[in-house]
XYZ file of C-alpha atoms in Angstrom:
561
model
C -65.512 49.338 68.003
C -68.332 46.780 68.293
C -70.750 49.330 66.832
C -68.469 49.978 63.851
C -67.938 46.291 63.218
C -71.660 45.606 63.401
C -72.385 48.486 60.989
C -69.784 47.251 58.510
C -71.159 43.715 58.689
C -74.760 44.842 58.231
C -73.847 47.005 55.253
C -72.073 44.067 53.666
C -75.105 41.823 54.161
C -77.253 44.497 52.533
C -75.098 44.346 49.419
C -75.704 40.597 49.202
C -79.486 41.143 49.201
C -80.132 44.471 47.506
C -79.352 45.382 43.888
C -75.919 46.967 43.584
C -77.146 50.415 42.606
C -79.511 50.640 45.571
C -76.860 52.236 47.751
C -74.622 53.615 45.047
C -73.483 57.198 44.843
C -71.291 59.012 42.349
C -68.470 56.908 40.916
C -65.051 57.523 42.426
C -62.911 56.457 39.455
C -62.056 53.116 41.064
C -61.328 50.072 38.912
C -61.347 46.306 39.287
C -60.090 43.768 36.782
C -58.842 40.242 36.226
C -55.058 39.895 36.144
C -55.416 38.163 32.738
C -57.880 38.507 29.860
C -57.452 34.962 28.586
C -56.142 31.648 29.920
C -55.290 28.452 28.054
C -55.664 25.509 30.438
C -53.445 22.464 30.067
C -55.005 19.375 28.476
C -54.925 17.351 31.699
C -55.581 20.157 34.202
C -58.916 20.284 36.050
C -58.623 23.795 37.492
C -57.085 27.212 36.917
C -56.612 30.442 38.888
C -56.691 34.170 38.252
C -56.251 37.277 40.429
C -58.652 40.151 41.045
C -56.801 43.489 41.062
C -58.363 46.538 42.760
C -57.392 50.169 42.285
C -58.937 52.997 44.360
C -57.239 56.246 45.263
C -59.925 56.983 47.877
C -59.671 54.733 50.967
C -62.537 52.288 51.545
C -63.580 49.819 54.240
C -65.114 46.930 52.317
C -65.466 45.368 48.894
C -67.963 42.925 47.443
C -67.549 41.119 44.128
C -69.982 39.278 41.874
C -68.684 36.574 39.512
C -70.808 34.946 36.832
C -69.727 31.728 35.118
C -71.158 29.710 32.266
C -72.029 26.002 32.481
C -68.453 24.839 31.755
C -66.800 26.531 34.757
C -67.464 26.624 38.499
C -65.929 28.993 41.073
C -64.227 26.678 43.548
C -62.487 28.916 46.097
C -61.395 32.453 46.974
C -57.979 33.024 48.578
C -57.475 36.531 49.906
C -54.079 38.206 49.545
C -51.773 39.562 52.256
C -53.032 43.059 51.399
C -56.390 42.242 53.018
C -54.662 41.634 56.340
C -56.992 40.925 59.276
C -60.170 42.171 57.568
C -63.275 39.995 57.991
C -63.917 37.740 55.011
C -67.349 36.804 53.659
C -67.664 33.315 52.231
C -69.158 32.542 48.821
C -72.903 33.099 48.446
C -74.884 32.519 45.243
C -77.870 34.553 44.099
C -79.515 34.754 40.687
C -76.663 32.862 39.055
C -73.951 35.166 40.468
C -71.396 34.138 43.128
C -70.846 36.897 45.706
C -67.926 37.224 48.133
C -65.819 39.955 49.687
C -64.228 41.449 52.795
C -64.896 44.283 55.261
C -63.062 46.208 57.974
C -64.075 48.715 60.670
C -62.164 51.587 59.049
C -61.308 52.880 55.590
C -58.178 50.806 55.569
C -57.737 49.971 51.870
C -56.445 52.161 49.037
C -54.115 52.164 46.051
C -53.587 49.337 43.589
C -53.303 45.800 44.975
C -54.283 42.187 44.403
C -57.387 41.527 46.473
C -57.659 37.777 46.031
C -56.998 34.725 43.874
C -59.969 32.908 42.357
C -59.672 29.191 41.627
C -62.128 27.604 39.189
C -62.998 23.992 38.375
C -62.823 23.313 34.625
C -63.207 19.746 33.327
C -64.765 20.470 29.945
C -63.055 20.790 26.579
C -65.359 23.555 25.331
C -64.376 27.209 25.555
C -65.745 29.008 28.605
C -66.271 32.552 29.877
C -66.011 34.012 33.382
C -67.553 37.462 33.884
C -66.693 39.946 36.617
C -70.263 41.236 36.740
C -70.426 43.496 39.802
C -68.242 45.214 42.393
C -69.163 47.541 45.258
C -66.771 49.497 47.472
C -68.014 50.944 50.788
C -66.569 53.930 52.659
C -67.451 54.683 56.292
C -68.176 58.350 57.071
C -67.287 60.324 60.161
C -70.958 60.623 61.100
C -71.374 56.884 61.572
C -72.897 56.308 58.157
C -71.514 54.987 54.903
C -71.385 55.677 51.188
C -70.840 53.177 48.434
C -69.371 53.133 44.960
C -70.918 50.689 42.520
C -68.823 49.393 39.631
C -70.220 47.415 36.713
C -67.040 46.269 34.990
C -68.597 43.374 32.990
C -65.055 42.289 32.285
C -64.674 38.797 30.827
C -62.019 36.112 31.127
C -61.815 33.799 28.102
C -60.981 30.150 28.921
C -59.795 27.625 26.355
C -58.428 24.100 26.555
C -54.939 23.393 25.243
C -54.834 20.754 22.501
C -51.673 19.199 23.968
C -49.639 19.192 27.140
C -47.143 21.977 27.584
C -43.697 20.799 28.827
C -43.950 20.044 32.521
C -47.769 19.893 32.447
C -48.663 23.546 32.714
C -49.423 26.748 30.845
C -47.659 30.050 30.241
C -50.393 32.111 31.902
C -49.522 33.662 35.307
C -53.100 32.988 36.423
C -52.736 29.255 35.717
C -49.171 28.331 36.514
C -46.920 25.943 34.636
C -44.148 25.625 32.122
C -43.731 26.310 28.453
C -40.948 26.235 25.975
C -41.968 29.700 24.820
C -41.995 31.050 21.296
C -38.200 31.203 21.297
C -36.609 27.719 21.371
C -33.590 29.196 23.177
C -35.769 30.356 26.105
C -37.588 28.026 28.468
C -40.390 29.740 30.402
C -41.670 28.454 33.714
C -44.673 30.179 35.299
C -45.828 29.735 38.881
C -49.404 30.868 39.450
C -50.919 32.018 42.731
C -52.305 28.583 43.560
C -48.971 26.826 43.117
C -47.213 29.623 45.018
C -49.586 29.201 47.969
C -49.130 25.418 47.902
C -45.342 25.820 47.986
C -45.621 28.350 50.803
C -47.692 25.907 52.853
C -44.837 23.374 52.689
C -42.180 25.919 53.693
C -40.967 25.845 57.295
C -38.961 28.572 59.094
C -35.233 27.996 59.575
C -33.173 28.934 62.648
C -33.392 32.588 61.570
C -37.194 32.326 61.261
C -37.004 32.653 57.465
C -39.329 30.510 55.353
C -37.687 29.100 52.227
C -40.067 28.475 49.330
C -38.390 26.155 46.803
C -39.024 25.557 43.115
C -37.088 23.471 40.592
C -36.577 23.476 36.857
C -35.113 20.172 35.648
C -32.660 19.746 32.798
C -35.165 17.485 31.029
C -37.615 20.410 30.994
C -35.105 22.914 29.635
C -33.816 20.725 26.843
C -31.448 22.688 24.607
C -32.617 26.143 25.745
C -29.857 28.500 26.886
C -32.111 30.797 28.896
C -34.713 30.230 31.594
C -37.476 32.720 32.408
C -39.010 31.915 35.799
C -42.120 33.936 36.637
C -43.753 34.185 40.067
C -46.504 36.301 41.671
C -44.831 39.157 43.555
C -47.121 38.498 46.522
C -44.613 35.792 47.481
C -42.045 38.489 48.216
C -44.334 41.190 49.574
C -45.198 39.781 53.010
C -44.740 40.740 56.646
C -43.107 37.422 57.562
C -39.521 36.678 56.567
C -39.319 34.659 53.346
C -36.955 33.722 50.572
C -37.635 31.982 47.279
C -35.093 29.397 46.130
C -35.105 28.619 42.397
C -33.075 25.574 41.324
C -32.138 25.364 37.641
C -29.585 23.327 35.661
C -27.610 26.584 35.207
C -27.452 27.411 38.897
C -29.521 28.184 41.980
C -30.784 31.668 42.808
C -32.256 32.565 46.214
C -34.320 35.753 46.268
C -35.202 37.463 49.587
C -38.510 39.126 50.421
C -38.996 42.756 49.341
C -36.204 42.313 46.811
C -37.557 45.111 44.616
C -37.438 48.611 46.189
C -40.958 49.957 46.750
C -40.394 52.935 44.459
C -39.406 50.633 41.607
C -42.087 48.011 42.238
C -45.083 50.277 41.689
C -48.217 48.191 41.079
C -46.417 45.259 39.422
C -48.006 41.868 40.045
C -45.335 39.455 38.792
C -41.570 39.065 39.060
C -39.602 37.132 36.446
C -36.049 35.942 36.992
C -34.158 35.372 33.764
C -31.096 33.111 33.940
C -29.053 32.876 30.744
C -25.996 30.829 29.824
C -23.579 33.030 27.889
C -20.887 31.784 25.530
C -17.503 32.920 26.979
C -16.346 33.609 23.401
C -18.756 36.564 23.277
C -17.051 38.346 26.209
C -14.591 41.226 25.798
C -11.047 39.951 25.136
C -9.652 40.603 28.638
C -12.659 39.054 30.386
C -12.639 36.111 27.974
C -8.995 35.401 28.760
C -9.622 35.315 32.525
C -12.856 33.327 32.368
C -11.515 30.753 29.924
C -14.048 27.971 29.395
C -15.732 28.452 32.770
C -19.486 29.078 32.904
C -20.782 32.607 32.339
C -24.247 33.427 33.651
C -26.372 36.497 32.968
C -29.083 37.424 35.473
C -31.814 40.034 35.348
C -35.320 40.750 36.643
C -38.560 41.675 34.900
C -41.642 43.253 36.442
C -44.863 42.332 34.658
C -42.754 41.171 31.709
C -40.673 44.363 31.406
C -36.908 44.256 32.040
C -35.623 46.423 34.909
C -32.194 47.442 36.143
C -32.085 46.005 39.637
C -29.972 47.177 42.565
C -30.852 46.827 46.255
C -28.175 46.886 48.950
C -30.756 45.930 51.575
C -31.800 42.677 49.862
C -28.854 40.669 48.467
C -29.632 37.749 46.161
C -27.734 34.482 46.698
C -26.329 32.679 43.648
C -24.790 29.204 43.355
C -22.993 28.084 40.181
C -22.122 24.392 39.707
C -18.504 23.907 38.648
C -15.782 21.286 39.014
C -12.206 22.318 39.764
C -9.167 20.575 38.329
C -6.962 18.662 40.822
C -4.363 21.455 40.798
C -7.012 24.137 41.394
C -8.417 22.254 44.389
C -5.121 22.752 46.234
C -5.741 26.517 46.342
C -9.538 26.593 46.197
C -9.522 29.773 48.315
C -8.052 31.614 45.338
C -10.954 30.674 43.022
C -13.378 33.583 43.084
C -16.585 34.880 41.503
C -16.481 37.939 39.259
C -18.919 40.116 37.340
C -18.396 42.045 34.136
C -18.913 45.783 34.565
C -20.241 48.295 32.033
C -16.729 48.751 30.636
C -16.322 45.042 29.929
C -13.867 44.525 32.792
C -14.004 41.777 35.397
C -14.662 42.877 38.977
C -14.255 40.459 41.884
C -17.352 39.675 43.968
C -16.183 39.867 47.624
C -18.643 37.219 48.855
C -17.674 34.597 46.258
C -16.358 31.338 47.715
C -15.782 27.986 46.046
C -16.976 24.915 47.974
C -14.860 22.066 46.637
C -16.818 19.381 48.539
C -20.039 20.467 46.788
C -18.504 21.441 43.461
C -20.085 24.885 43.449
C -19.298 28.585 43.602
C -21.587 30.622 45.855
C -21.851 34.392 46.217
C -24.311 37.128 47.075
C -24.983 40.205 44.986
C -26.983 43.419 45.311
C -27.140 44.069 41.545
C -27.386 41.933 38.410
C -24.847 41.514 35.644
C -22.856 38.768 33.878
C -21.064 36.457 36.317
C -18.267 33.950 35.958
C -15.486 32.166 37.882
C -11.818 33.204 37.754
C -8.481 32.557 39.433
C -7.516 35.281 41.900
C -3.976 36.313 42.704
C -2.541 38.789 45.198
C 0.806 38.481 46.968
C 2.772 40.749 49.294
C 6.544 40.762 49.647
C 6.443 40.717 53.428
C 3.949 37.870 53.933
C 5.793 34.984 52.240
C 6.752 33.508 55.613
C 3.774 34.784 57.609
C 1.672 32.216 59.476
C -1.389 34.100 58.221
C -0.316 34.255 54.560
C -3.242 32.213 53.183
C -5.763 34.230 55.181
C -4.253 37.529 54.033
C -4.211 36.546 50.355
C -7.741 35.063 50.442
C -9.147 38.362 51.720
C -6.878 40.531 49.551
C -7.943 38.978 46.228
C -11.569 39.651 47.194
C -10.814 43.289 47.887
C -11.785 42.950 51.548
C -8.330 43.758 52.888
C -5.579 45.946 51.424
C -1.873 46.256 51.934
C -0.130 49.226 53.514
C 1.487 49.774 50.097
C 0.949 48.164 46.709
C 3.237 45.221 47.552
C 3.562 45.210 51.363
C 1.069 44.224 54.055
C 2.906 44.932 57.345
C 1.506 41.809 59.049
C 3.054 42.552 62.461
C 1.851 46.154 62.671
C -1.035 47.016 64.963
C -4.415 47.606 63.330
C -6.561 50.599 64.240
C -10.162 50.579 65.414
C -11.251 52.259 62.192
C -9.426 49.812 59.929
C -10.662 46.711 61.751
C -14.231 48.025 61.665
C -13.921 48.710 57.937
C -12.662 45.176 57.311
C -15.364 43.640 59.492
C -18.140 45.459 57.629
C -16.484 44.386 54.356
C -16.663 40.718 55.345
C -20.303 41.085 56.358
C -21.080 42.784 53.018
C -23.594 44.959 54.822
C -24.722 48.531 54.290
C -27.048 50.370 56.639
C -27.898 54.009 57.225
C -27.176 55.134 60.780
C -29.984 57.037 62.464
C -27.839 58.047 65.420
C -25.787 61.163 65.989
C -22.588 59.560 64.745
C -19.238 60.149 66.416
C -17.537 63.484 67.061
C -14.184 62.233 65.757
C -15.426 60.500 62.584
C -15.854 63.005 59.755
C -17.786 62.370 56.557
C -14.561 62.761 54.557
C -12.763 59.900 56.331
C -12.164 56.783 54.212
C -13.714 54.672 56.971
C -16.773 56.924 57.529
C -19.333 54.761 55.718
C -18.070 51.570 57.379
C -18.170 53.088 60.889
C -21.675 54.498 60.315
C -22.831 51.100 59.044
C -21.270 49.424 62.094
C -23.116 51.859 64.355
C -26.426 51.257 62.572
C -25.981 47.473 62.829
C -25.167 47.660 66.537
C -21.570 46.529 66.059
C -19.826 49.689 67.282
C -20.937 51.960 70.095
C -17.782 54.030 70.409
C -15.391 54.535 73.300
C -17.512 56.986 75.283
C -18.076 60.767 75.222
C -19.514 60.466 71.724
C -16.158 59.407 70.290
C -14.953 56.399 68.341
C -11.177 56.875 68.578
C -10.654 55.669 65.009
C -6.881 56.037 65.027
C -6.307 54.090 68.255
C -5.076 50.510 68.088
C -7.777 47.954 68.813
C -7.196 45.433 71.597
C -7.698 41.718 71.170
C -10.628 41.678 73.601
C -12.362 44.545 71.776
C -11.866 42.609 68.556
C -13.589 39.621 70.171
C -16.564 41.737 71.233
C -16.999 43.071 67.674
C -16.544 39.608 66.186
C -19.192 38.131 68.487
C -21.631 40.887 67.500
C -20.812 40.330 63.831
C -21.927 36.693 64.030
C -25.237 37.841 65.506
C -25.741 40.547 62.863
C -25.067 37.958 60.139
C -27.752 35.678 61.552
C -25.289 33.156 62.997
C -25.262 33.967 66.736
C -22.765 32.084 68.873
C -24.675 30.320 71.650
C -22.233 28.010 73.452
C -19.764 29.273 76.023
C -16.557 27.864 77.480
C -14.848 28.516 80.805
C -11.724 30.692 80.679
C -10.164 29.119 83.771
C -7.713 27.160 81.617
C -5.958 30.357 80.512
C -3.256 31.858 82.715
C -4.357 35.440 82.082
C -8.133 34.896 82.225
C -8.384 37.475 85.040
C -7.225 40.181 82.634
C -10.324 39.815 80.460
C -12.566 42.826 81.098
C -16.087 42.142 82.379
C -17.710 43.664 79.262
C -15.666 41.370 76.989
C -15.918 38.133 78.993
C -19.204 36.797 77.451
C -17.874 37.330 73.915
C -14.506 35.755 74.707
C -16.235 32.714 76.237
C -18.346 32.215 73.094
C -15.437 32.607 70.677
C -13.367 30.122 72.688
C -16.243 27.609 72.625
C -16.625 28.011 68.845
C -12.904 27.370 68.280
C -12.388 30.701 66.529
C -10.100 31.946 69.298
C -7.652 29.501 70.898
C -5.053 31.661 72.586
C -1.316 30.935 72.498
C 0.726 28.905 74.969
C -2.054 29.100 77.541
C -2.534 32.880 77.214
C -5.353 34.968 75.732
C -3.460 38.288 75.883
C -6.797 40.173 75.854
C -5.277 43.600 76.448
C -2.617 43.294 73.741
C -3.077 45.213 70.533
C -4.382 43.233 67.569
C -1.921 42.865 64.688
C -2.880 43.059 61.018
C -1.997 39.359 60.591
C -4.253 38.401 63.524
C -7.027 40.546 62.085
C -6.764 38.734 58.740
C -6.900 35.366 60.477
C -10.058 35.990 62.522
C -11.800 37.787 59.646
C -11.078 34.902 57.286
C -12.516 32.497 59.874
C -15.636 34.672 60.039
C -15.786 34.755 56.238
C -15.660 30.966 55.992
C -18.393 30.616 58.613
C -20.706 32.999 56.749
C -20.069 31.926 53.165
């Protein structure tokens, strides 16, 4: 390994001293280019940034670049992207008016199309300037201990001009030199975050209890003015990292939190930027039935663009969080649990978003979604004839209007009936709003045609359900209260809200009946206040009723959302 590293380092030093074509062999159809061809720098800005994008279908071990600037511009710094990983980096060196820099590894580790680095330049002049990508060399280590190189002479130029006036917010519309602009359409406000600003924001982000870094940006109402749509563009490198991240974008129309790897790899391709478009829609433009239900409440349209091109986004593994500001009337606040989020499907009909919950104390509706559409806020309604006097009526109706729980018939719920293992698992997965592909063997008694098949397989993949032994799940058996508590405890962990505190069970008359495998979960649920028992009893071995299931699932729902 030391020999390889020394060879790679020596080869790289050679490239800094010798002419580029001294070690060059036949071209390998590789390309290198600036991410932009021209940048207009804000009137008061003293620097700008641009990316270098590499494309090579043949793996290589190192790359060296040569940048030439005129007298108006100076290369200030080079920030390597996540794609470079742990490769050794060579600092800036100047020779014959060209600034050289690059990276090298001990194996042919790099291939495909990716952003190699971000270049930041100092620019304090008002005259137009030119930056030239003069030289690039890629090196490939051979199996015989030698190396070959590919010399590129792109001579690609980046044209730099100074803006005559400040753009709104003090920036520029170019992705390589982040900022804000009102755009050519007065109804659209565009806000661009360049690589430099993205890195600065990332430096200020700290991990939360789930070890997720939240990178926050804000668009103020004074910036937007009378625009009805906001286009917020970011470098996709923010989302394409090994560490856990999420990007939180605050706008006057609402807040959108985007997780890492939000775009499926097959859809992402070689795209370098992601744009979130948030648009206020006039309710009067909705289909008649949707318009009647939405009334005068806000309607928001969301969609993504990759490199400026609109895409149809759907990703069940990376839900986006949305918060809409809204104030309820005094009468609506009484039944805030019945105020829900909804989206408008391709047929113009409103569909309830299961994760939508109104937070009256904050004056906002929050929900998560795995696809984009038009969203609004509506009143939900679902009643059952046999729950009017049930102690769990509010819990049942809150889950029913969100489509998480169903009745036994169209108008009955059977609150006192026992609930099966399959049905409780299906409801639990519904509250979690999770979908995962199981890599295990599945269960002998759960067929792919069963209505609960997908939920049970998801529960197995998430580590919620392990079956009852002998490769079986016993889907039709009633679930006991203590088994419910075990699943509920695991659900909190899966959702990223693990229960940590425990409480002694000695105060319950039937504590000795709690099975050893269930005791840790029962202790945690007692400590959290989710389970309280009744008249000094836990009744762990009793079957769980449908009303009890609704109660604990609604408590879980409120904790998560």
